[in-house]
mmCIF file of C-alpha atoms in Angstrom:
data_model
loop_
_atom_site.group_PDB
_atom_site.id
_atom_site.type_symbol
_atom_site.label_atom_id
_atom_site.label_comp_id
_atom_site.label_asym_id
_atom_site.label_seq_id
_atom_site.Cartn_x
_atom_site.Cartn_y
_atom_site.Cartn_z
ATOM 1 C CA MET A 105 -14.911 -4.070 18.716
ATOM 2 C CA ASN A 106 -16.917 -7.261 18.207
ATOM 3 C CA ILE A 107 -15.669 -7.918 14.681
ATOM 4 C CA PRO A 108 -13.384 -10.980 14.728
ATOM 5 C CA ILE A 109 -9.716 -10.343 14.019
ATOM 6 C CA GLU A 110 -9.870 -12.808 11.121
ATOM 7 C CA TYR A 111 -12.042 -10.445 9.068
ATOM 8 C CA TYR A 112 -9.360 -7.784 9.065
ATOM 9 C CA LEU A 113 -6.677 -10.364 8.308
ATOM 10 C CA ILE A 114 -8.656 -11.741 5.360
ATOM 11 C CA LEU A 115 -9.049 -8.196 4.015
ATOM 12 C CA SER A 116 -5.327 -7.576 4.407
ATOM 13 C CA GLY A 117 -4.469 -10.926 2.831
ATOM 14 C CA PHE A 118 -6.733 -10.216 -0.128
ATOM 15 C CA MET A 119 -5.050 -6.851 -0.713
ATOM 16 C CA PHE A 120 -1.634 -8.501 -0.566
ATOM 17 C CA LEU A 121 -2.648 -11.192 -3.058
ATOM 18 C CA VAL A 122 -4.058 -8.609 -5.462
ATOM 19 C CA GLY A 123 -0.738 -6.776 -5.243
ATOM 20 C CA VAL A 124 1.200 -9.970 -5.958
ATOM 21 C CA ALA A 125 -1.043 -10.708 -8.930
ATOM 22 C CA GLY A 126 -0.457 -7.201 -10.250
ATOM 23 C CA VAL A 127 3.326 -7.496 -9.988
ATOM 24 C CA LEU A 128 3.275 -10.875 -11.726
ATOM 25 C CA THR A 129 0.884 -10.124 -14.588
ATOM 26 C CA ARG A 130 1.113 -6.433 -15.499
ATOM 27 C CA ARG A 131 4.046 -5.224 -17.597
ATOM 28 C CA ASN A 132 3.823 -1.469 -17.109
ATOM 29 C CA ALA A 133 6.356 -0.239 -14.554
ATOM 30 C CA ILE A 134 3.917 2.231 -12.978
ATOM 31 C CA ILE A 135 1.238 -0.447 -12.459
ATOM 32 C CA VAL A 136 3.875 -2.672 -10.844
ATOM 33 C CA PHE A 137 4.726 0.281 -8.639
ATOM 34 C CA MET A 138 1.074 0.729 -7.615
ATOM 35 C CA SER A 139 0.828 -2.979 -6.830
ATOM 36 C CA ILE A 140 3.819 -2.646 -4.499
ATOM 37 C CA GLU A 141 2.010 0.200 -2.739
ATOM 38 C CA LEU A 142 -1.019 -2.101 -2.343
ATOM 39 C CA MET A 143 1.159 -4.753 -0.697
ATOM 40 C CA LEU A 144 2.711 -2.195 1.666
ATOM 41 C CA ASN A 145 -0.775 -1.015 2.604
ATOM 42 C CA SER A 146 -1.938 -4.534 3.366
ATOM 43 C CA ALA A 147 1.055 -5.090 5.656
ATOM 44 C CA ASN A 148 0.190 -1.807 7.392
ATOM 45 C CA LEU A 149 -3.404 -2.957 7.828
ATOM 46 C CA SER A 150 -2.224 -6.160 9.527
ATOM 47 C CA LEU A 151 0.056 -4.192 11.849
ATOM 48 C CA VAL A 152 -2.723 -1.802 12.869
ATOM 49 C CA THR A 153 -5.083 -4.742 13.431
ATOM 50 C CA PHE A 154 -2.640 -6.537 15.733
ATOM 51 C CA SER A 155 -1.844 -3.297 17.533
ATOM 52 C CA SER A 156 -5.512 -2.577 18.101
ATOM 53 C CA TYR A 157 -6.407 -6.091 19.259
ATOM 54 C CA MET A 158 -3.391 -6.275 21.584
ATOM 55 C CA GLY A 159 -4.091 -2.888 23.126
ATOM 56 C CA ASN A 160 -0.507 -1.792 22.397
ATOM 57 C CA SER A 161 0.391 1.161 20.181
ATOM 58 C CA THR A 162 3.859 -0.036 19.080
ATOM 59 C CA GLY A 163 2.293 -1.579 15.973
ATOM 60 C CA GLN A 164 0.938 1.796 14.931
ATOM 61 C CA LEU A 165 4.407 3.271 15.398
ATOM 62 C CA PHE A 166 5.785 0.695 12.972
ATOM 63 C CA VAL A 167 3.076 1.586 10.474
ATOM 64 C CA PHE A 168 4.395 5.147 10.706
ATOM 65 C CA PHE A 169 7.914 3.874 9.926
ATOM 66 C CA VAL A 170 6.652 1.807 6.992
ATOM 67 C CA MET A 171 4.860 4.852 5.594
ATOM 68 C CA THR A 172 8.073 6.894 5.802
ATOM 69 C CA VAL A 173 10.001 4.246 3.900
ATOM 70 C CA ALA A 174 7.154 3.997 1.375
ATOM 71 C CA ALA A 175 7.322 7.741 0.759
ATOM 72 C CA ALA A 176 11.089 7.534 0.168
ATOM 73 C CA GLU A 177 10.554 4.539 -2.095
ATOM 74 C CA ALA A 178 7.898 6.382 -4.100
ATOM 75 C CA ALA A 179 10.133 9.407 -4.670
ATOM 76 C CA VAL A 180 13.209 7.414 -5.709
ATOM 77 C CA GLY A 181 11.200 4.829 -7.667
ATOM 78 C CA LEU A 182 9.383 7.412 -9.750
ATOM 79 C CA ALA A 183 12.636 9.260 -10.415
ATOM 80 C CA ILE A 184 14.116 5.978 -11.686
ATOM 81 C CA ILE A 185 11.021 5.322 -13.811
ATOM 82 C CA LEU A 186 11.195 8.807 -15.361
ATOM 83 C CA ALA A 187 14.924 8.456 -16.078
ATOM 84 C CA MET A 188 14.288 5.067 -17.660
ATOM 85 C CA PHE A 189 11.485 6.471 -19.805
ATOM 86 C CA ARG A 190 13.760 9.273 -21.030
ATOM 87 C CA ASN A 191 16.414 6.796 -22.108
ATOM 88 C CA LYS A 192 14.364 3.931 -23.557
ATOM 89 C CA LEU A 193 11.035 5.665 -24.392
ATOM 90 C CA THR A 194 9.107 2.717 -22.987
ATOM 91 C CA LEU A 195 7.860 1.540 -19.629
ATOM 92 C CA ASN A 196 7.328 -2.094 -20.576
ATOM 93 C CA ILE A 197 9.496 -3.930 -18.076
ATOM 94 C CA ASP A 198 10.118 -6.744 -20.557
ATOM 95 C CA ASP A 199 11.905 -4.265 -22.842
ATOM 96 C CA ILE A 200 14.019 -2.785 -20.055
ATOM 97 C CA ASN A 201 16.703 -5.428 -19.712
ATOM 98 C CA ILE A 202 19.991 -3.523 -19.819
ATOM 99 C CA LEU A 203 21.086 -5.087 -16.529
ATOM 100 C CA LYS A 204 20.775 -8.560 -18.040
ATOM 101 C CA TRP A 205 23.488 -10.044 -20.241
ATOM 102 C CA MET B 241 -25.755 -6.071 12.747
ATOM 103 C CA ASN B 242 -24.736 -2.933 14.566
ATOM 104 C CA ILE B 243 -23.111 0.213 13.242
ATOM 105 C CA TYR B 244 -19.538 -1.206 13.465
ATOM 106 C CA ASP B 245 -20.414 -4.132 11.222
ATOM 107 C CA ILE B 246 -22.013 -1.860 8.647
ATOM 108 C CA VAL B 247 -19.018 0.500 8.613
ATOM 109 C CA PHE B 248 -16.598 -2.404 8.370
ATOM 110 C CA TYR B 249 -18.406 -4.020 5.458
ATOM 111 C CA LEU B 250 -18.763 -0.691 3.663
ATOM 112 C CA PHE B 251 -15.066 0.184 3.844
ATOM 113 C CA ALA B 252 -13.981 -3.407 3.224
ATOM 114 C CA ALA B 253 -16.107 -3.489 0.065
ATOM 115 C CA ILE B 254 -14.622 -0.177 -1.130
ATOM 116 C CA THR B 255 -11.094 -1.447 -0.461
ATOM 117 C CA VAL B 256 -11.536 -4.884 -2.027
ATOM 118 C CA LEU B 257 -13.321 -3.707 -5.167
ATOM 119 C CA SER B 258 -11.004 -0.797 -5.882
ATOM 120 C CA ALA B 259 -7.891 -2.893 -5.186
ATOM 121 C CA PHE B 260 -9.195 -5.418 -7.680
ATOM 122 C CA PHE B 261 -9.826 -2.719 -10.283
ATOM 123 C CA VAL B 262 -6.348 -1.194 -9.762
ATOM 124 C CA VAL B 263 -4.823 -4.385 -11.078
ATOM 125 C CA THR B 264 -7.382 -5.373 -13.700
ATOM 126 C CA THR B 265 -8.287 -2.134 -15.457
ATOM 127 C CA ARG B 266 -6.448 -1.448 -18.719
ATOM 128 C CA ASN B 267 -6.123 2.310 -18.396
ATOM 129 C CA ILE B 268 -3.308 3.483 -16.110
ATOM 130 C CA VAL B 269 -5.027 6.745 -15.191
ATOM 131 C CA TYR B 270 -8.084 4.810 -13.996
ATOM 132 C CA SER B 271 -5.781 2.508 -12.014
ATOM 133 C CA ALA B 272 -4.338 5.516 -10.214
ATOM 134 C CA TYR B 273 -7.824 6.805 -9.386
ATOM 135 C CA TYR B 274 -8.929 3.394 -8.102
ATOM 136 C CA LEU B 275 -5.809 3.383 -5.919
ATOM 137 C CA LEU B 276 -7.179 6.578 -4.345
ATOM 138 C CA PHE B 277 -10.319 4.695 -3.270
ATOM 139 C CA THR B 278 -8.226 1.824 -1.917
ATOM 140 C CA PHE B 279 -6.198 4.182 0.259
ATOM 141 C CA PHE B 280 -9.385 5.905 1.380
ATOM 142 C CA GLY B 281 -11.009 2.597 2.339
ATOM 143 C CA VAL B 282 -7.944 1.516 4.297
ATOM 144 C CA ALA B 283 -8.002 4.858 6.130
ATOM 145 C CA GLY B 284 -11.625 4.169 7.084
ATOM 146 C CA ILE B 285 -10.669 0.740 8.425
ATOM 147 C CA TYR B 286 -7.909 2.394 10.479
ATOM 148 C CA VAL B 287 -10.477 4.717 12.050
ATOM 149 C CA LEU B 288 -12.672 1.724 12.833
ATOM 150 C CA LEU B 289 -9.686 0.064 14.528
ATOM 151 C CA GLY B 290 -9.179 3.123 16.708
ATOM 152 C CA ALA B 291 -5.947 4.266 15.010
ATOM 153 C CA ASP B 292 -6.834 7.913 14.478
ATOM 154 C CA PHE B 293 -3.290 9.241 13.976
ATOM 155 C CA ILE B 294 -2.395 6.533 11.473
ATOM 156 C CA ALA B 295 -5.602 7.167 9.524
ATOM 157 C CA MET B 296 -4.723 10.849 9.179
ATOM 158 C CA VAL B 297 -1.136 10.052 8.187
ATOM 159 C CA GLN B 298 -2.498 7.585 5.636
ATOM 160 C CA LEU B 299 -4.641 10.297 4.063
ATOM 161 C CA ILE B 300 -1.891 12.928 4.119
ATOM 162 C CA VAL B 301 1.077 10.797 3.005
ATOM 163 C CA TYR B 302 -0.558 8.310 0.650
ATOM 164 C CA VAL B 303 -3.435 10.242 -0.880
ATOM 165 C CA GLY B 304 -1.771 13.638 -0.713
ATOM 166 C CA GLY B 305 1.788 12.629 -1.554
ATOM 167 C CA ILE B 306 2.399 9.244 -3.082
ATOM 168 C CA LEU B 307 -0.731 9.174 -5.245
ATOM 169 C CA ILE B 308 0.015 12.620 -6.668
ATOM 170 C CA LEU B 309 3.576 11.467 -7.434
ATOM 171 C CA ILE B 310 2.186 8.402 -9.209
ATOM 172 C CA LEU B 311 -0.208 10.553 -11.232
ATOM 173 C CA PHE B 312 2.703 12.802 -12.213
ATOM 174 C CA GLY B 313 4.584 9.684 -13.273
ATOM 175 C CA VAL B 314 1.647 8.519 -15.395
ATOM 176 C CA MET B 315 1.188 11.904 -17.041
ATOM 177 C CA LEU B 316 4.903 12.373 -17.737
ATOM 178 C CA THR B 317 5.488 8.946 -19.235
ATOM 179 C CA ASN B 318 2.412 8.480 -21.416
ATOM 180 C CA LYS B 319 0.637 10.372 -24.113
ATOM 181 C CA ILE B 320 -3.046 10.512 -23.259
ATOM 182 C CA THR B 321 -4.144 10.388 -26.870
ATOM 183 C CA SER B 322 -2.087 7.370 -27.827
ATOM 184 C CA VAL B 323 -3.009 3.772 -27.185
ATOM 185 C CA GLU B 324 0.217 3.403 -25.206
ATOM 186 C CA ILE B 325 -1.670 4.227 -22.008
ATOM 187 C CA LYS B 326 -3.541 0.937 -22.194
ATOM 188 C CA THR B 327 -1.402 -2.020 -21.293
ATOM 189 C CA GLY B 328 -2.186 -5.695 -21.288
ATOM 190 C CA SER B 329 -1.320 -8.508 -18.940
ATOM 191 C CA VAL B 330 0.823 -11.561 -19.514
ATOM 192 C CA GLN B 331 1.524 -14.913 -17.872
ATOM 193 C CA VAL B 332 -1.919 -15.123 -16.311
ATOM 194 C CA VAL B 333 -1.873 -18.872 -15.665
ATOM 195 C CA PRO B 334 1.490 -19.145 -13.820
ATOM 196 C CA ALA B 335 0.617 -16.024 -11.846
ATOM 197 C CA ALA B 336 -2.759 -17.524 -10.879
ATOM 198 C CA VAL B 337 -1.048 -20.698 -9.681
ATOM 199 C CA GLY B 338 1.445 -18.707 -7.620
ATOM 200 C CA VAL B 339 -1.231 -16.470 -6.118
ATOM 201 C CA ALA B 340 -3.427 -19.475 -5.253
ATOM 202 C CA LEU B 341 -0.464 -21.164 -3.548
ATOM 203 C CA LEU B 342 0.304 -18.021 -1.541
ATOM 204 C CA ALA B 343 -3.386 -17.659 -0.640
ATOM 205 C CA GLY B 344 -3.392 -21.242 0.678
ATOM 206 C CA ILE B 345 -0.301 -20.610 2.799
ATOM 207 C CA LEU B 346 -1.729 -17.377 4.232
ATOM 208 C CA MET B 347 -5.126 -18.976 4.923
ATOM 209 C CA ALA B 348 -3.582 -22.036 6.584
ATOM 210 C CA SER B 349 -1.342 -19.961 8.829
ATOM 211 C CA MET B 350 -4.259 -17.722 9.779
ATOM 212 C CA VAL B 351 -6.589 -20.606 10.642
ATOM 213 C CA ASP B 352 -3.792 -22.434 12.446
ATOM 214 C CA THR B 353 -2.928 -19.581 14.807
ATOM 215 C CA LYS B 354 -4.720 -19.029 18.081
ATOM 216 C CA TRP B 355 -5.299 -15.263 17.990
ATOM 217 C CA ARG B 356 -5.219 -13.593 21.341
ATOM 218 C CA SER B 357 -7.256 -10.453 21.741
ATOM 219 C CA VAL B 358 -7.565 -8.113 24.660
ATOM 220 C CA GLU B 359 -11.016 -6.806 25.363
ATOM 221 C CA THR B 360 -10.581 -3.080 25.017
ATOM 222 C CA ALA B 361 -13.082 -0.388 25.687
ATOM 223 C CA MET B 362 -13.768 2.267 23.110
ATOM 224 C CA PRO B 363 -10.223 3.313 22.174
ATOM 225 C CA SER B 364 -9.042 6.735 23.204
ATOM 226 C CA ALA B 365 -6.684 8.997 21.265
ATOM 227 C CA THR B 366 -3.446 7.238 20.327
ATOM 228 C CA THR B 367 -1.346 10.285 19.509
ATOM 229 C CA GLN B 368 0.161 10.705 22.956
ATOM 230 C CA GLY B 369 1.266 7.067 23.225
ATOM 231 C CA ILE B 370 2.840 7.123 19.767
ATOM 232 C CA GLY B 371 4.601 10.400 20.493
ATOM 233 C CA MET B 372 6.026 9.102 23.759
ATOM 234 C CA LEU B 373 7.318 5.930 22.089
ATOM 235 C CA LEU B 374 8.766 7.998 19.249
ATOM 236 C CA ILE B 375 10.904 10.235 21.430
ATOM 237 C CA GLN B 376 11.847 7.681 24.088
ATOM 238 C CA GLN B 377 12.144 4.095 22.984
ATOM 239 C CA TYR B 378 12.452 4.525 19.223
ATOM 240 C CA ALA B 379 14.265 7.869 19.080
ATOM 241 C CA ILE B 380 17.200 6.459 17.072
ATOM 242 C CA VAL B 381 14.878 4.896 14.484
ATOM 243 C CA PHE B 382 13.073 8.220 14.206
ATOM 244 C CA GLU B 383 16.340 10.066 13.528
ATOM 245 C CA LEU B 384 17.452 7.429 11.030
ATOM 246 C CA LEU B 385 14.164 7.802 9.158
ATOM 247 C CA GLY B 386 14.765 11.527 8.945
ATOM 248 C CA ILE B 387 18.183 10.896 7.399
ATOM 249 C CA LEU B 388 16.639 8.333 5.040
ATOM 250 C CA LEU B 389 14.083 10.867 3.831
ATOM 251 C CA LEU B 390 16.829 13.460 3.264
ATOM 252 C CA ILE B 391 18.897 10.960 1.256
ATOM 253 C CA ALA B 392 15.846 9.947 -0.791
ATOM 254 C CA LEU B 393 15.048 13.592 -1.495
ATOM 255 C CA ILE B 394 18.583 14.353 -2.698
ATOM 256 C CA GLY B 395 18.774 11.127 -4.705
ATOM 257 C CA ALA B 396 15.424 11.624 -6.406
ATOM 258 C CA ALA B 397 16.199 15.239 -7.278
ATOM 259 C CA SER B 398 19.635 14.453 -8.693
ATOM 260 C CA MET B 399 18.314 11.468 -10.644
ATOM 261 C CA ALA B 400 15.371 13.310 -12.154
ATOM 262 C CA ARG B 401 17.075 16.525 -13.245
ATOM 263 C CA LYS B 402 19.774 15.385 -15.684
#
């Protein structure tokens, strides 16, 4: 355990930034979805790092909660994406604007 | 350079490179496969941090569940033979500015904070501690998450079948 905590935080921060870049630049709904998963994973990595360096396992418990919510989000999100694809025959999120007026 | 450093750099390199390729590659199927390596690398980092239970849950839930769902989504919404599966990127310059700004904020807050760390010995199994917390202190959250999963299951099924 002689690796500084900053190394893990930089890794987690890099993953989060890559996820943000993916959400901002890619236009396919599934890629945006994968980028959100990347961001959730980076938050989990930070939580596990803090938990491990504090010697307290509550952080790991919260990672478990985040993973549960991520699983629910994946199921509902992909169902929405499939329903959207059936109706509009595209996944380009610039073309899916029926909630705008 | 002991064994911990080597393992850390190995898994960090896997994670960083595959996360980068998830976002930059043009083919969605390749993105999904690179996401597999990202999840795998993060699971390795969890093991290095002594979080054995979380590493296993990461492999089972993310690699075994969410990634398969994403691959189903890719296969159901794209024709492999068409060019539709390749998608471009837009607004690169504003996104780069925003990401650089966020990177500066994150870096500044990380450098600015005095991180406290407890010297721990080689970590033992964490499963018992997590289980005790789960049924004592956080029992209500645990039950609520069960209800949330049930609702998500019903909602996803009813949304996808009509």
